[in-house]
Every structure is written in structure tokens, then in C-alpha cells.
PDB file of C-alpha atoms in Angstrom:
ATOM      1  CA  MET Q  20      -9.578 -10.262 -23.287  1.00  0.00           C
ATOM      2  CA  SER Q  21      -7.406  -9.408 -20.086  1.00  0.00           C
ATOM      3  CA  ILE Q  22      -9.227  -8.200 -17.000  1.00  0.00           C
ATOM      4  CA  PRO Q  23      -7.916  -4.605 -16.156  1.00  0.00           C
ATOM      5  CA  ASP Q  24      -6.087  -4.141 -12.862  1.00  0.00           C
ATOM      6  CA  THR Q  25      -8.136  -3.025  -9.826  1.00  0.00           C
ATOM      7  CA  VAL Q  26      -5.523  -0.523  -9.041  1.00  0.00           C
ATOM      8  CA  LEU Q  27      -2.976   1.324 -11.222  1.00  0.00           C
ATOM      9  CA  THR Q  28       0.283   2.902 -10.354  1.00  0.00           C
ATOM     10  CA  ARG Q  29       2.263   5.285 -12.150  1.00  0.00           C
ATOM     11  CA  GLN Q  30       5.563   7.252 -11.217  1.00  0.00           C
ATOM     12  CA  GLU Q  31       6.122  10.804 -12.133  1.00  0.00           C
ATOM     13  CA  ALA Q  32       9.529  12.183 -10.875  1.00  0.00           C
ATOM     14  CA  ASP Q  33       9.526  11.498  -6.901  1.00  0.00           C
ATOM     15  CA  LEU Q  34       5.506  11.158  -6.847  1.00  0.00           C
ATOM     16  CA  LEU Q  35       3.494   8.178  -7.157  1.00  0.00           C
ATOM     17  CA  ILE Q  36      -0.018   8.216  -8.486  1.00  0.00           C
ATOM     18  CA  ILE Q  37      -2.375   5.537  -7.204  1.00  0.00           C
ATOM     19  CA  THR Q  38      -5.839   5.005  -9.196  1.00  0.00           C
ATOM     20  CA  ILE Q  39      -8.630   2.822  -8.210  1.00  0.00           C
ATOM     21  CA  ASN Q  40      -9.580   1.460 -11.588  1.00  0.00           C
ATOM     22  CA  ARG Q  41     -13.098  -0.070 -11.275  1.00  0.00           C
ATOM     23  CA  PRO Q  42     -15.116   2.678 -13.251  1.00  0.00           C
ATOM     24  CA  ALA Q  43     -18.060   0.446 -13.911  1.00  0.00           C
ATOM     25  CA  ARG Q  44     -18.647   0.336 -10.100  1.00  0.00           C
ATOM     26  CA  ARG Q  45     -17.801   3.765  -9.602  1.00  0.00           C
ATOM     27  CA  ASN Q  46     -14.525   2.690  -8.232  1.00  0.00           C
ATOM     28  CA  CYS Q  47     -16.292   0.682  -5.403  1.00  0.00           C
ATOM     29  CA  VAL Q  48     -13.594  -1.243  -3.547  1.00  0.00           C
ATOM     30  CA  ASP Q  49     -13.814  -4.943  -3.424  1.00  0.00           C
ATOM     31  CA  ARG Q  50     -11.545  -7.392  -1.468  1.00  0.00           C
ATOM     32  CA  GLU Q  51      -9.082  -7.673  -4.396  1.00  0.00           C
ATOM     33  CA  ALA Q  52      -8.896  -3.724  -4.796  1.00  0.00           C
ATOM     34  CA  ALA Q  53      -8.368  -3.405  -0.791  1.00  0.00           C
ATOM     35  CA  VAL Q  54      -5.614  -5.655  -0.832  1.00  0.00           C
ATOM     36  CA  ALA Q  55      -4.062  -3.944  -3.819  1.00  0.00           C
ATOM     37  CA  LEU Q  56      -4.512  -0.471  -2.405  1.00  0.00           C
ATOM     38  CA  TYR Q  57      -2.798  -1.689   0.969  1.00  0.00           C
ATOM     39  CA  GLU Q  58       0.115  -3.238  -0.871  1.00  0.00           C
ATOM     40  CA  ALA Q  59       0.587   0.026  -3.117  1.00  0.00           C
ATOM     41  CA  PHE Q  60       0.753   2.177  -0.144  1.00  0.00           C
ATOM     42  CA  LYS Q  61       3.117  -0.191   1.865  1.00  0.00           C
ATOM     43  CA  ALA Q  62       5.466  -0.291  -1.370  1.00  0.00           C
ATOM     44  CA  PHE Q  63       5.136   3.530  -1.617  1.00  0.00           C
ATOM     45  CA  ASP Q  64       6.188   4.134   1.870  1.00  0.00           C
ATOM     46  CA  ALA Q  65       9.184   1.763   1.719  1.00  0.00           C
ATOM     47  CA  ASP Q  66      10.519   3.228  -1.665  1.00  0.00           C
ATOM     48  CA  GLY Q  67      13.157   5.785  -0.709  1.00  0.00           C
ATOM     49  CA  SER Q  68      12.936   7.420  -4.295  1.00  0.00           C
ATOM     50  CA  LEU Q  69       9.423   8.668  -3.653  1.00  0.00           C
ATOM     51  CA  SER Q  70       8.061  11.447  -1.738  1.00  0.00           C
ATOM     52  CA  VAL Q  71       4.479  12.171  -2.272  1.00  0.00           C
ATOM     53  CA  ALA Q  72       1.457   9.757  -3.185  1.00  0.00           C
ATOM     54  CA  ILE Q  73      -1.730  10.819  -4.898  1.00  0.00           C
ATOM     55  CA  LEU Q  74      -4.787   8.587  -4.693  1.00  0.00           C
ATOM     56  CA  THR Q  75      -7.434   9.122  -7.372  1.00  0.00           C
ATOM     57  CA  GLY Q  76     -10.183   7.270  -9.228  1.00  0.00           C
ATOM     58  CA  ALA Q  77     -10.491   6.257 -12.772  1.00  0.00           C
ATOM     59  CA  GLU Q  78     -12.993   7.929 -15.228  1.00  0.00           C
ATOM     60  CA  GLY Q  79     -14.808  10.574 -13.196  1.00  0.00           C
ATOM     61  CA  ASN Q  80     -15.230   9.087  -9.489  1.00  0.00           C
ATOM     62  CA  PHE Q  81     -12.943   8.893  -6.817  1.00  0.00           C
ATOM     63  CA  CYS Q  82     -14.554   5.950  -4.916  1.00  0.00           C
ATOM     64  CA  ALA Q  83     -18.144   5.019  -4.098  1.00  0.00           C
ATOM     65  CA  GLY Q  84     -17.273   2.956  -0.982  1.00  0.00           C
ATOM     66  CA  ALA Q  85     -17.205  -0.554  -0.466  1.00  0.00           C
ATOM     67  CA  ASP Q  86     -18.712  -2.880  -3.107  1.00  0.00           C
ATOM     68  CA  LEU Q  87     -22.059  -3.981  -1.587  1.00  0.00           C
ATOM     69  CA  GLN Q  88     -22.752  -6.296  -4.283  1.00  0.00           C
ATOM     70  CA  ALA Q  89     -19.534  -8.073  -3.003  1.00  0.00           C
ATOM     71  CA  VAL Q  90     -20.996  -7.802   0.667  1.00  0.00           C
ATOM     72  CA  ALA Q  91     -24.224  -9.118  -0.361  1.00  0.00           C
ATOM     73  CA  SER Q  92     -22.808 -12.253  -1.748  1.00  0.00           C
ATOM     74  CA  GLY Q  93     -20.732 -12.861   1.208  1.00  0.00           C
ATOM     75  CA  LYS Q  94     -17.551 -11.799  -0.541  1.00  0.00           C
ATOM     76  CA  GLY Q  95     -17.144  -8.344   1.388  1.00  0.00           C
ATOM     77  CA  ASN Q  96     -13.907  -6.550   2.300  1.00  0.00           C
ATOM     78  CA  PRO Q  97     -12.033  -8.082   5.386  1.00  0.00           C
ATOM     79  CA  VAL Q  98     -13.089  -6.525   8.813  1.00  0.00           C
ATOM     80  CA  ARG Q  99     -11.017  -6.885  11.541  1.00  0.00           C
ATOM     81  CA  PRO Q 100     -10.323  -4.902  14.905  1.00  0.00           C
ATOM     82  CA  ASP Q 101      -6.743  -5.373  14.990  1.00  0.00           C
ATOM     83  CA  GLY Q 102      -4.093  -5.573  12.198  1.00  0.00           C
ATOM     84  CA  ASP Q 103      -2.716  -2.735  10.002  1.00  0.00           C
ATOM     85  CA  MET Q 104      -5.088  -3.359   6.949  1.00  0.00           C
ATOM     86  CA  GLY Q 105      -8.510  -1.800   7.041  1.00  0.00           C
ATOM     87  CA  PRO Q 106     -11.673  -2.977   5.104  1.00  0.00           C
ATOM     88  CA  MET Q 107     -10.666  -0.170   2.329  1.00  0.00           C
ATOM     89  CA  GLY Q 108      -7.177  -1.391   2.278  1.00  0.00           C
ATOM     90  CA  PRO Q 109      -4.638   1.150   3.541  1.00  0.00           C
ATOM     91  CA  THR Q 110      -6.546   3.179   6.023  1.00  0.00           C
ATOM     92  CA  ARG Q 111      -4.870   1.805   9.310  1.00  0.00           C
ATOM     93  CA  LEU Q 112      -1.412   2.559   7.931  1.00  0.00           C
ATOM     94  CA  GLU Q 113       0.586   5.333   9.383  1.00  0.00           C
ATOM     95  CA  LEU Q 114       2.831   6.326   6.442  1.00  0.00           C
ATOM     96  CA  SER Q 115       5.979   8.278   6.935  1.00  0.00           C
ATOM     97  CA  LYS Q 116       5.151  10.346   3.885  1.00  0.00           C
ATOM     98  CA  PRO Q 117       2.041  12.400   2.728  1.00  0.00           C
ATOM     99  CA  VAL Q 118      -0.780  11.253   0.528  1.00  0.00           C
ATOM    100  CA  ILE Q 119      -3.009  13.652  -1.270  1.00  0.00           C
ATOM    101  CA  ALA Q 120      -6.590  12.728  -2.630  1.00  0.00           C
ATOM    102  CA  ALA Q 121      -7.616  13.833  -6.010  1.00  0.00           C
ATOM    103  CA  VAL Q 122     -11.373  13.708  -6.054  1.00  0.00           C
ATOM    104  CA  GLU Q 123     -13.582  13.802  -8.919  1.00  0.00           C
ATOM    105  CA  GLY Q 124     -17.060  12.631  -8.524  1.00  0.00           C
ATOM    106  CA  TYR Q 125     -18.333  10.484  -5.696  1.00  0.00           C
ATOM    107  CA  ALA Q 126     -16.292  10.280  -2.432  1.00  0.00           C
ATOM    108  CA  VAL Q 127     -18.835   8.580  -0.360  1.00  0.00           C
ATOM    109  CA  ALA Q 128     -19.117   5.834   2.483  1.00  0.00           C
ATOM    110  CA  GLY Q 129     -15.803   3.861   2.332  1.00  0.00           C
ATOM    111  CA  GLY Q 130     -14.551   6.393  -0.175  1.00  0.00           C
ATOM    112  CA  LEU Q 131     -15.183   9.228   2.117  1.00  0.00           C
ATOM    113  CA  GLU Q 132     -13.047   7.255   4.569  1.00  0.00           C
ATOM    114  CA  LEU Q 133     -10.419   6.687   2.053  1.00  0.00           C
ATOM    115  CA  ALA Q 134     -10.395  10.518   1.342  1.00  0.00           C
ATOM    116  CA  LEU Q 135     -10.106  11.341   5.197  1.00  0.00           C
ATOM    117  CA  TRP Q 136      -7.071   8.930   5.613  1.00  0.00           C
ATOM    118  CA  CYS Q 137      -5.125  11.118   3.238  1.00  0.00           C
ATOM    119  CA  ASP Q 138      -3.306  14.230   4.243  1.00  0.00           C
ATOM    120  CA  LEU Q 139      -4.843  16.793   1.915  1.00  0.00           C
ATOM    121  CA  ARG Q 140      -8.020  16.533  -0.312  1.00  0.00           C
ATOM    122  CA  VAL Q 141      -8.387  18.403  -3.827  1.00  0.00           C
ATOM    123  CA  ALA Q 142     -12.001  18.520  -4.856  1.00  0.00           C
ATOM    124  CA  SER Q 143     -12.959  19.230  -8.361  1.00  0.00           C
ATOM    125  CA  ASP Q 144     -16.420  20.927  -9.183  1.00  0.00           C
ATOM    126  CA  SER Q 145     -17.792  17.513  -9.714  1.00  0.00           C
ATOM    127  CA  ALA Q 146     -16.696  16.215  -6.380  1.00  0.00           C
ATOM    128  CA  ARG Q 147     -19.460  14.886  -3.781  1.00  0.00           C
ATOM    129  CA  PHE Q 148     -18.791  13.766  -0.399  1.00  0.00           C
ATOM    130  CA  GLY Q 149     -21.219  11.942   2.009  1.00  0.00           C
ATOM    131  CA  VAL Q 150     -21.880   9.199   4.442  1.00  0.00           C
ATOM    132  CA  PHE Q 151     -24.162   7.672   1.816  1.00  0.00           C
ATOM    133  CA  CYS Q 152     -23.862   4.111   3.576  1.00  0.00           C
ATOM    134  CA  ARG Q 153     -26.312   5.516   6.079  1.00  0.00           C
ATOM    135  CA  ARG Q 154     -28.963   4.603   3.766  1.00  0.00           C
ATOM    136  CA  PHE Q 155     -28.183   1.038   3.626  1.00  0.00           C
ATOM    137  CA  GLY Q 156     -27.273   0.161   7.360  1.00  0.00           C
ATOM    138  CA  VAL Q 157     -23.622   0.074   6.270  1.00  0.00           C
ATOM    139  CA  PRO Q 158     -21.492   1.374   9.362  1.00  0.00           C
ATOM    140  CA  LEU Q 159     -18.405   3.472   9.128  1.00  0.00           C
ATOM    141  CA  ILE Q 160     -15.634   1.011  10.329  1.00  0.00           C
ATOM    142  CA  ASP Q 161     -12.737   2.425   8.559  1.00  0.00           C
ATOM    143  CA  GLY Q 162     -12.060   5.616  10.713  1.00  0.00           C
ATOM    144  CA  GLY Q 163     -14.868   7.623   9.451  1.00  0.00           C
ATOM    145  CA  THR Q 164     -16.254   8.449  12.917  1.00  0.00           C
ATOM    146  CA  ILE Q 165     -12.818   9.440  14.102  1.00  0.00           C
ATOM    147  CA  ARG Q 166     -11.049  11.270  11.349  1.00  0.00           C
ATOM    148  CA  LEU Q 167     -14.299  13.329  10.094  1.00  0.00           C
ATOM    149  CA  PRO Q 168     -15.042  14.785  13.651  1.00  0.00           C
ATOM    150  CA  ARG Q 169     -11.301  15.505  13.851  1.00  0.00           C
ATOM    151  CA  LEU Q 170     -11.080  17.125  10.580  1.00  0.00           C
ATOM    152  CA  ILE Q 171     -14.364  19.152  10.328  1.00  0.00           C
ATOM    153  CA  GLY Q 172     -15.377  19.491  14.138  1.00  0.00           C
ATOM    154  CA  ALA Q 173     -17.870  17.519  16.044  1.00  0.00           C
ATOM    155  CA  SER Q 174     -21.213  19.414  15.215  1.00  0.00           C
ATOM    156  CA  ARG Q 175     -20.634  19.219  11.368  1.00  0.00           C
ATOM    157  CA  ALA Q 176     -19.391  15.587  11.397  1.00  0.00           C
ATOM    158  CA  MET Q 177     -22.608  14.716  13.534  1.00  0.00           C
ATOM    159  CA  ASP Q 178     -24.707  16.276  10.829  1.00  0.00           C
ATOM    160  CA  LEU Q 179     -22.976  14.375   7.861  1.00  0.00           C
ATOM    161  CA  VAL Q 180     -22.869  10.855  10.009  1.00  0.00           C
ATOM    162  CA  LEU Q 181     -26.722  11.257  10.993  1.00  0.00           C
ATOM    163  CA  THR Q 182     -28.227  12.570   7.928  1.00  0.00           C
ATOM    164  CA  GLY Q 183     -26.196  10.799   5.261  1.00  0.00           C
ATOM    165  CA  ARG Q 184     -26.465  14.079   2.923  1.00  0.00           C
ATOM    166  CA  GLU Q 185     -24.503  14.964   0.106  1.00  0.00           C
ATOM    167  CA  VAL Q 186     -21.747  17.523   0.328  1.00  0.00           C
ATOM    168  CA  GLY Q 187     -20.641  19.427  -2.840  1.00  0.00           C
ATOM    169  CA  PRO Q 188     -17.289  20.985  -3.374  1.00  0.00           C
ATOM    170  CA  ASP Q 189     -18.127  24.633  -2.248  1.00  0.00           C
ATOM    171  CA  GLU Q 190     -19.336  23.323   1.180  1.00  0.00           C
ATOM    172  CA  ALA Q 191     -16.361  20.928   1.487  1.00  0.00           C
ATOM    173  CA  LEU Q 192     -13.955  23.681   1.086  1.00  0.00           C
ATOM    174  CA  ALA Q 193     -15.870  25.951   3.726  1.00  0.00           C
ATOM    175  CA  ILE Q 194     -15.880  23.186   6.404  1.00  0.00           C
ATOM    176  CA  GLY Q 195     -12.502  21.977   5.693  1.00  0.00           C
ATOM    177  CA  LEU Q 196     -13.479  18.738   4.461  1.00  0.00           C
ATOM    178  CA  ALA Q 197     -11.422  19.886   1.150  1.00  0.00           C
ATOM    179  CA  ASN Q 198      -8.243  21.746   1.081  1.00  0.00           C
ATOM    180  CA  TYR Q 199      -7.875  22.862  -2.466  1.00  0.00           C
ATOM    181  CA  ALA Q 200     -10.387  23.347  -5.461  1.00  0.00           C
ATOM    182  CA  ALA Q 201     -10.017  22.554  -9.192  1.00  0.00           C
ATOM    183  CA  PRO Q 202     -12.327  22.518 -12.360  1.00  0.00           C
ATOM    184  CA  ALA Q 203     -13.997  19.523 -13.170  1.00  0.00           C
ATOM    185  CA  GLY Q 204     -11.577  16.851 -14.615  1.00  0.00           C
ATOM    186  CA  LYS Q 205      -8.575  18.672 -13.280  1.00  0.00           C
ATOM    187  CA  ALA Q 206      -8.322  17.420  -9.749  1.00  0.00           C
ATOM    188  CA  LEU Q 207      -5.419  15.250 -10.609  1.00  0.00           C
ATOM    189  CA  ASP Q 208      -3.504  18.113 -12.341  1.00  0.00           C
ATOM    190  CA  ARG Q 209      -3.795  20.221  -9.561  1.00  0.00           C
ATOM    191  CA  ALA Q 210      -3.014  17.444  -6.982  1.00  0.00           C
ATOM    192  CA  ILE Q 211       0.260  16.694  -8.953  1.00  0.00           C
ATOM    193  CA  GLN Q 212       1.182  20.518  -8.734  1.00  0.00           C
ATOM    194  CA  LEU Q 213       0.584  20.452  -5.201  1.00  0.00           C
ATOM    195  CA  ALA Q 214       2.539  17.319  -4.410  1.00  0.00           C
ATOM    196  CA  SER Q 215       5.328  18.679  -6.598  1.00  0.00           C
ATOM    197  CA  ASP Q 216       5.655  21.649  -4.447  1.00  0.00           C
ATOM    198  CA  ILE Q 217       5.548  19.410  -1.138  1.00  0.00           C
ATOM    199  CA  ALA Q 218       8.105  17.168  -2.605  1.00  0.00           C
ATOM    200  CA  ALA Q 219      10.453  20.175  -3.130  1.00  0.00           C
ATOM    201  CA  PHE Q 220      10.981  20.963   0.348  1.00  0.00           C
ATOM    202  CA  PRO Q 221      13.431  19.513   2.607  1.00  0.00           C
ATOM    203  CA  GLN Q 222      11.931  16.095   3.391  1.00  0.00           C
ATOM    204  CA  THR Q 223      13.332  15.154   6.891  1.00  0.00           C
ATOM    205  CA  CYS Q 224      11.953  18.014   8.574  1.00  0.00           C
ATOM    206  CA  LEU Q 225       8.727  18.167   6.600  1.00  0.00           C
ATOM    207  CA  ARG Q 226       8.223  14.319   7.655  1.00  0.00           C
ATOM    208  CA  ALA Q 227       9.114  14.961  11.387  1.00  0.00           C
ATOM    209  CA  ASP Q 228       6.667  17.759  11.594  1.00  0.00           C
ATOM    210  CA  ARG Q 229       3.857  15.871  10.025  1.00  0.00           C
ATOM    211  CA  LEU Q 230       4.453  12.822  12.134  1.00  0.00           C
ATOM    212  CA  SER Q 231       4.252  14.904  15.175  1.00  0.00           C
ATOM    213  CA  ALA Q 232       1.047  16.658  14.020  1.00  0.00           C
ATOM    214  CA  MET Q 233      -0.650  13.164  13.460  1.00  0.00           C
ATOM    215  CA  ARG Q 234       0.583  11.569  16.552  1.00  0.00           C
ATOM    216  CA  GLN Q 235      -0.381  14.282  19.074  1.00  0.00           C
ATOM    217  CA  TRP Q 236      -3.836  13.428  18.974  1.00  0.00           C
ATOM    218  CA  SER Q 237      -3.421  10.279  21.369  1.00  0.00           C
ATOM    219  CA  LEU Q 238      -0.961  12.257  23.704  1.00  0.00           C
ATOM    220  CA  ASP Q 239      -1.503  14.793  26.374  1.00  0.00           C
ATOM    221  CA  MET Q 240       0.156  18.139  26.107  1.00  0.00           C
ATOM    222  CA  ASP Q 241       3.508  17.263  27.985  1.00  0.00           C
ATOM    223  CA  ALA Q 242       4.086  14.128  25.934  1.00  0.00           C
ATOM    224  CA  ALA Q 243       2.960  15.802  22.767  1.00  0.00           C
ATOM    225  CA  LEU Q 244       5.442  18.579  23.263  1.00  0.00           C
ATOM    226  CA  LYS Q 245       8.299  16.081  24.339  1.00  0.00           C
ATOM    227  CA  ALA Q 246       7.683  13.983  21.192  1.00  0.00           C
ATOM    228  CA  GLU Q 247       7.803  17.223  19.077  1.00  0.00           C
ATOM    229  CA  VAL Q 248      11.395  18.140  20.408  1.00  0.00           C
ATOM    230  CA  GLU Q 249      12.654  14.630  20.142  1.00  0.00           C
ATOM    231  CA  GLY Q 250      11.466  14.592  16.477  1.00  0.00           C
ATOM    232  CA  GLY Q 251      13.056  18.100  16.035  1.00  0.00           C
ATOM    233  CA  LEU Q 252      16.283  17.023  17.437  1.00  0.00           C
ATOM    234  CA  ASP Q 253      16.742  14.315  14.730  1.00  0.00           C
ATOM    235  CA  VAL Q 254      15.961  16.698  12.050  1.00  0.00           C
ATOM    236  CA  LEU Q 255      18.878  19.151  13.571  1.00  0.00           C
ATOM    237  CA  LYS Q 256      21.250  16.121  13.800  1.00  0.00           C
ATOM    238  CA  SER Q 257      20.561  15.046  10.207  1.00  0.00           C
ATOM    239  CA  GLY Q 258      22.341  18.257   8.830  1.00  0.00           C
ATOM    240  CA  GLU Q 259      19.215  19.285   6.976  1.00  0.00           C
ATOM    241  CA  THR Q 260      18.469  22.338   9.274  1.00  0.00           C
ATOM    242  CA  LEU Q 261      22.284  23.640   8.775  1.00  0.00           C
ATOM    243  CA  LYS Q 262      22.125  23.146   5.199  1.00  0.00           C
ATOM    244  CA  GLY Q 263      18.862  25.163   4.958  1.00  0.00           C
ATOM    245  CA  ALA Q 264      20.047  28.162   7.423  1.00  0.00           C
ATOM    246  CA  THR Q 265      23.262  28.198   5.217  1.00  0.00           C
ATOM    247  CA  ALA Q 266      21.033  28.541   2.076  1.00  0.00           C
ATOM    248  CA  PHE Q 267      18.990  31.377   3.640  1.00  0.00           C
ATOM    249  CA  THR Q 268      22.101  33.388   4.452  1.00  0.00           C
ATOM    250  CA  LYS Q 269      22.671  33.306   0.790  1.00  0.00           C
ATOM    251  CA  GLY Q 270      19.752  34.660   0.058  1.00  0.00           C
ATOM    252  CA  LYS Q 271      17.516  31.519  -0.797  1.00  0.00           C
ATOM    253  CA  GLY Q 272      13.887  31.526   0.067  1.00  0.00           C
ATOM    254  CA  ARG Q 273      13.559  35.036   1.537  1.00  0.00           C
ATOM    255  CA  HIS Q 274      10.414  37.234   1.154  1.00  0.00           C
ATOM    256  CA  GLY Q 275       8.151  34.418   0.714  1.00  0.00           C
ATOM    257  CA  THR Q 276       9.811  32.892  -2.077  1.00  0.00           C
ATOM    258  CA  PHE Q 277      10.364  29.072  -2.610  1.00  0.00           C
TER     259      PHE Q 277
END
């Protein structure tokens, strides 16, 4: 009997769906899976035929974090203060294209950190978020203490970091931890629909705006404004804006239609 791949990929048009495939461990990520996720997202970013990636988990759970059984046996995920590979795999990569998390079941501990790394999160009715590693003395070392406050604010993030409590889908939507809702079992379907909508936009402009919004965190206002303009000028030079403006004069995209 062959051993199933820990990470599966499939392409639908210009979308790439990446699935953590360790359902017996609630899709916990061990060293092998971390490397596979890292390589999958590097390949996605380098592939000019792909516009949006979706990260999900197999059989009802997104990811329950790092594999603590592997940690306990001395075979935990790689933890380094530098480099572009994080303990969960891709979480230190700055991709040029967006990633959407399709969350069913548990997205906790390192799984929460994976979801936070994504640009958007679709949460099904079964989704459960939380810093569950609080219970076991396992630190957030893959961006959780940075991305969580930036995403939902310092006060709410501190609550989750200190208490390790569970956050259901309704609260996740209310505090901005999740962006979109879906019925149980339908998070991936909703994410594919959302990704298709995003992929239909002019991509040079979309990626420039996305990159500016990501990089401004480390810049002061003057530097951020300068970087925004420089990225916008590159879009103007590409001809994409002229093409869009010409389409607008012919009636395309008016009155809120896309």
C-alpha cells in the first residue's frame, strides 16, 4: 500500500488548490508536510499561468498545528530565526499573488498561523480557531503574535493569546479573523468562487495594490506613500490601466457590474 502524499495540489483554470493531507492527525504539519507546503507555494508563485491559490485541509479540518508527536520524538518542524521557510512551511514567504484559506474544522495553533498568513479566510460553520498551543507550552513562532494583532487588533489578539480559547465562525467573522462564511463542508466551494472573482481582475494592478498594502506595515508614512506611487507607476507603464480605461469608455464595468 502506498503512503499518501502529505500535501496535494490540483489546478482549476488559473487557480491552484493546495490541500494538507494528514486527516488522521487532523492535518497537523510535520517536517515533511512543512517542506511540501513551502515547495508548493514557491512553485505557485513562480508559475505565470496561476493567479490565486487556495489552502485547505483534507476531510473536515484545516490544520490543528504542528505535529506534537513529532516534536516529542525530537523530529519537530525546522525552527530558525532567519531564512524564508517557517516552522509550518510557507509562512515567511512574501508571495506576489493572493492566497485564500478555506477553513473547515480546526485551524488552531500553527494551523491558525497558516490561516493568518493567507490573504483572506473563508470559514465554514464547522470552523474553530484558537491558540490551543497555549495549553501545552508551545509558543507561537510562525507569525502568530504579529499577524493576529495586525488582523484583529491588539486587545482581541491578546485575549486569544492569553486564554487559548476557542473562537467559532460567528465570532471569527465579527472580529475580522474570517472574511467570508460558508455552510459546513462548503468552505472550499466558496473559496473557489471568491478566487475566481479575484483572478478575473486585471492582475498587474491587483498585485501592486496588494503588495503595497502588505509592505506598508514596516514603513513610515512618507516611505509608504512613495512606495505606493512607485508601484502604481509600474502599473500605468504596463498598459493595463489604459486598457481598462478604454473598456470603461465603452461601457464595461459601470454601475457596479464586473
